[in-house]
Tab-separated table of C-alpha atoms in Angstrom:
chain	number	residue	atom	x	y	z
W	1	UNK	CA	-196.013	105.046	222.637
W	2	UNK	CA	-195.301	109.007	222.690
W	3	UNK	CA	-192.634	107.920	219.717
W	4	UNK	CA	-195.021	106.455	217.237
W	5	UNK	CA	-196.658	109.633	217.136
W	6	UNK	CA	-194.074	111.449	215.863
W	7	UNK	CA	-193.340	109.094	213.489
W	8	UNK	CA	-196.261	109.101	211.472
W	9	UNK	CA	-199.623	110.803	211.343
W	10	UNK	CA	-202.081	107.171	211.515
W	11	UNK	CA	-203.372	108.517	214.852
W	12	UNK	CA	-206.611	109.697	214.777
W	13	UNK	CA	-207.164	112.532	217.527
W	14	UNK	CA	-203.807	113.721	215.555
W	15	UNK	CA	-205.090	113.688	212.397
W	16	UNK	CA	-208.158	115.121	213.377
W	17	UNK	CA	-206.621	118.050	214.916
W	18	UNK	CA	-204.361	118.365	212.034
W	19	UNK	CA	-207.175	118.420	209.672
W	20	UNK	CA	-209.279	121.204	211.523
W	21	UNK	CA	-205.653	123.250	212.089
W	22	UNK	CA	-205.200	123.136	208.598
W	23	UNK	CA	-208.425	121.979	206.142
W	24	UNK	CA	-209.740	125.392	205.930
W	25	UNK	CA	-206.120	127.427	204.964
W	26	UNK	CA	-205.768	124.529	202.328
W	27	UNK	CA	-208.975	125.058	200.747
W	28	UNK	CA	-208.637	128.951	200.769
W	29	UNK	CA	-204.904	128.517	199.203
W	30	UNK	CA	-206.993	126.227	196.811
W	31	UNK	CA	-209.656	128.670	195.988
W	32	UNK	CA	-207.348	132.020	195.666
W	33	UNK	CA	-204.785	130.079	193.400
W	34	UNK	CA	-207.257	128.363	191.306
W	35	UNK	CA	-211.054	129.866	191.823
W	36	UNK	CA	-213.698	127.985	192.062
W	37	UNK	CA	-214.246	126.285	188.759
W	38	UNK	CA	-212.463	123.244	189.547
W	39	UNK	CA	-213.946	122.953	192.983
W	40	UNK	CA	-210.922	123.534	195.397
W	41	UNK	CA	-213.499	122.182	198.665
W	42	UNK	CA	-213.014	118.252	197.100
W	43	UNK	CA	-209.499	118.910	195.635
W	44	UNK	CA	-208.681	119.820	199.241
W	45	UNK	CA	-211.078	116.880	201.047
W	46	UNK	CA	-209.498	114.441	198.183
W	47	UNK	CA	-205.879	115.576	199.509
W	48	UNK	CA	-206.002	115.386	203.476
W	49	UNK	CA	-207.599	111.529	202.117
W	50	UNK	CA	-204.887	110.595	200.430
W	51	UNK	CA	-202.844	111.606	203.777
W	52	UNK	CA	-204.621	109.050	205.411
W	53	UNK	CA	-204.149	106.569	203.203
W	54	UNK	CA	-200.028	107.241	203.324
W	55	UNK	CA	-200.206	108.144	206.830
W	56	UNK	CA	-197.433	105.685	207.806
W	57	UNK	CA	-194.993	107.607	205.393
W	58	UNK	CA	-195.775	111.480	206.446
W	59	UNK	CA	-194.539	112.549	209.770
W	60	UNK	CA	-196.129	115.262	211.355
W	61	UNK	CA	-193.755	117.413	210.459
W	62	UNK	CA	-193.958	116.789	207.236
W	63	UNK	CA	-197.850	116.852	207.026
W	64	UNK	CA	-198.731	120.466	206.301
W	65	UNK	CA	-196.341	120.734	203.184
W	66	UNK	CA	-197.869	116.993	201.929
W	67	UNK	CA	-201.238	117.966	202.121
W	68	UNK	CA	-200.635	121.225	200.112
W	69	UNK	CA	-198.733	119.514	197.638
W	70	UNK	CA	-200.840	117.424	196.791
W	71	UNK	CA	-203.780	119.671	197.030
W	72	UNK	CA	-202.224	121.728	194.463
W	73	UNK	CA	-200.793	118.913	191.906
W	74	UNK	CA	-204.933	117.915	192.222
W	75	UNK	CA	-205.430	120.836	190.935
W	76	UNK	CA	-203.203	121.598	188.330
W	77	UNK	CA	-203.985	118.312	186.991
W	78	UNK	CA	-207.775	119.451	186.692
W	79	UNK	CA	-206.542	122.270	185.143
W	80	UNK	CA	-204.388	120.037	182.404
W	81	UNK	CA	-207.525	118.258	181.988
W	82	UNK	CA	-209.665	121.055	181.113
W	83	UNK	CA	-206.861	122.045	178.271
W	84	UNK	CA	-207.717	119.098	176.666
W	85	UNK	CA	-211.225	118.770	177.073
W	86	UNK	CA	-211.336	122.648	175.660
W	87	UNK	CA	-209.367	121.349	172.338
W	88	UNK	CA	-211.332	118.617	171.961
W	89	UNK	CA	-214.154	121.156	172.170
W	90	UNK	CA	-212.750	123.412	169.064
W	91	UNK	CA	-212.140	120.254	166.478
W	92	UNK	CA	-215.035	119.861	164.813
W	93	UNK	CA	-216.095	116.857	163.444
W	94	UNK	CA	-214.878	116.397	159.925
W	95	UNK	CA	-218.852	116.019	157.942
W	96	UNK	CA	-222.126	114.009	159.994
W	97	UNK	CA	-225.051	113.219	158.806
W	98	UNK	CA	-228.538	112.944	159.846
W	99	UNK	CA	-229.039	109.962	158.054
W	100	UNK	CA	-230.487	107.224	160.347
W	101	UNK	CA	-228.549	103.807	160.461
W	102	UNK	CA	-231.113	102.155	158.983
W	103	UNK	CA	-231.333	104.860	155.830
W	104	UNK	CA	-227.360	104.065	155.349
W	105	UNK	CA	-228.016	100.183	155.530
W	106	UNK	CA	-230.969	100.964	152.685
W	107	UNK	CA	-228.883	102.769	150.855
W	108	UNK	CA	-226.232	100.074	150.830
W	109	UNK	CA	-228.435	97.741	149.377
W	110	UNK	CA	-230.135	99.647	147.352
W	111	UNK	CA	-226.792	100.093	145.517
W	112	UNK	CA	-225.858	96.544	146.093
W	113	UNK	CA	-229.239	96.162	143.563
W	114	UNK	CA	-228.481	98.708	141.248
W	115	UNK	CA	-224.807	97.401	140.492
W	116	UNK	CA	-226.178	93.872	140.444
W	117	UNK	CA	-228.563	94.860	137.735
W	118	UNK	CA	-226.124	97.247	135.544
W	119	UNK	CA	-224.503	93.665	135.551
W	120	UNK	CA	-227.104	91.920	134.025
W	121	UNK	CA	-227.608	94.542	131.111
W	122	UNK	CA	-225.868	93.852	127.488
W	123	UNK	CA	-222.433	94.654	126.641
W	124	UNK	CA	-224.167	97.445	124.573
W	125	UNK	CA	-226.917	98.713	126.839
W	126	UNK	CA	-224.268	98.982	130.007
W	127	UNK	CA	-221.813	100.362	127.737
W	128	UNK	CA	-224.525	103.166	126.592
W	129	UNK	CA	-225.967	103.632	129.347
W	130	UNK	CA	-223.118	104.448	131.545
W	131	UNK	CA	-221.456	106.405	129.124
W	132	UNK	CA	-224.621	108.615	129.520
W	133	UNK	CA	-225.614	108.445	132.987
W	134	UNK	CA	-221.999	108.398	134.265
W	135	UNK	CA	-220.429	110.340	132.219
W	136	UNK	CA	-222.437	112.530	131.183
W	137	UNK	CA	-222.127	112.126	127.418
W	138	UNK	CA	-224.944	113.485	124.792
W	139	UNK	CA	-226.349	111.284	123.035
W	140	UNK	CA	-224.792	112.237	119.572
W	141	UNK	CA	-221.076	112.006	121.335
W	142	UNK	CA	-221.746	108.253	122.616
W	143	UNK	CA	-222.830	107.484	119.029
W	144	UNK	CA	-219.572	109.377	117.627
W	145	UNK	CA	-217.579	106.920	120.200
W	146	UNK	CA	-219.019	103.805	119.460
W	147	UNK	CA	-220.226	104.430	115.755
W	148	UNK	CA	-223.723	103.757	115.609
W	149	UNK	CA	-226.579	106.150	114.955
W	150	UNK	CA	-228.226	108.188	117.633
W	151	UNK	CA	-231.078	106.204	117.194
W	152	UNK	CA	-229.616	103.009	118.038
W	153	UNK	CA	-227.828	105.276	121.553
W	154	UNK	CA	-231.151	106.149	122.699
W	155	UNK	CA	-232.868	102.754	122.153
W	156	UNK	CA	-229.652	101.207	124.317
W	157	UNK	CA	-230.351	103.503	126.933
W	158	UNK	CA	-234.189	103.286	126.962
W	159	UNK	CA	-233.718	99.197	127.072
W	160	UNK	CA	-230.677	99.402	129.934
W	161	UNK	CA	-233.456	101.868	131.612
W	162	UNK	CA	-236.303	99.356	131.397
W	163	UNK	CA	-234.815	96.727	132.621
W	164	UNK	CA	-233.193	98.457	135.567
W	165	UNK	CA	-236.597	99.681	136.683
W	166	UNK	CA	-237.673	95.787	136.473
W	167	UNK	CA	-235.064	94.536	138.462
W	168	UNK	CA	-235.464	97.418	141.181
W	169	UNK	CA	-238.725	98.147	141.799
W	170	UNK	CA	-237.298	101.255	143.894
W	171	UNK	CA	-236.084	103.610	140.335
């Protein structure tokens, strides 16, 4: 029986004496390497647990150097961690809105309507009417491009306009 226990460190009156021997100079290597920001009291609980869970692998021996080890790769991996989280922090997103979800669905349909009724319109009144309202054209260069009187422009535009507002009661 004396043999198993220097095998491994499974027994418990061992591992309890190891852990009082050594908890406390863990955590304070912990804290002076690393402050206290990334909580070096549950990096150092989290590594003499993960010695019990290998116990059957660490000899005795061996313990002291395990438990820092890993104590300290617990902690430069928090420390990794926060690198990332802190450049995640500096990207800001690329535009948001405060538009609610149901103000974008409202708008989609509300242009679903419009470019369902610019459908509907004449050859003549779409053709006008975008020319002007996408565009941007005057009046007199729309009649210039299609060779008609101004006249003719503005009465396209006021009939493309009527209709729209029948279609969608919304304009």
């Amino acid at each position: 029986m004396p043999k198993s226990l220097q095998d491994n460190i499974c027994n418990e009156k061992l591992f309890s004496i190891f852990f009082k021997k050594h908890y406390q100079s863990l955590y304070a290597y912990l804290y002076y390497k690393f402050g206290d920001y990334l909580n070096p009291e549950d990096k150092a609980q989290e590594a003499f647990t993960k010695l019990w869970q290998n116990c059957q692998k660490v000899t005795p021996g061996k313990a002291k150097s395990y438990v820092f080890t890993i104590g300290n790769n617990m902690m430069l991996n928090e420390v990794k961690h926060h690198k990332v989280v802190l450049q995640h922090q500096k990207i800001k997103p690329k535009s948001h809105t405060n538009e609610s979800p149901e103000f974008v669905m409202q708008e989609k349909q509300y242009l679903e309507k419009l470019q369902a009724a610019i459908a509907n319109l004449t050859e003549s009144e779409r053709t006008a009417f975008l020319m002007n309202r996408v565009e941007g054209k005057k009046h007199k260069e729309i009649a210039a491009i299609l060779e008609i009187s101004t006249k003719a422009v503005e009465k396209r535009i006021y009939r493309a306009l009527s209709k729209l507002r029948e279609e969608i009661k919304e304009l």
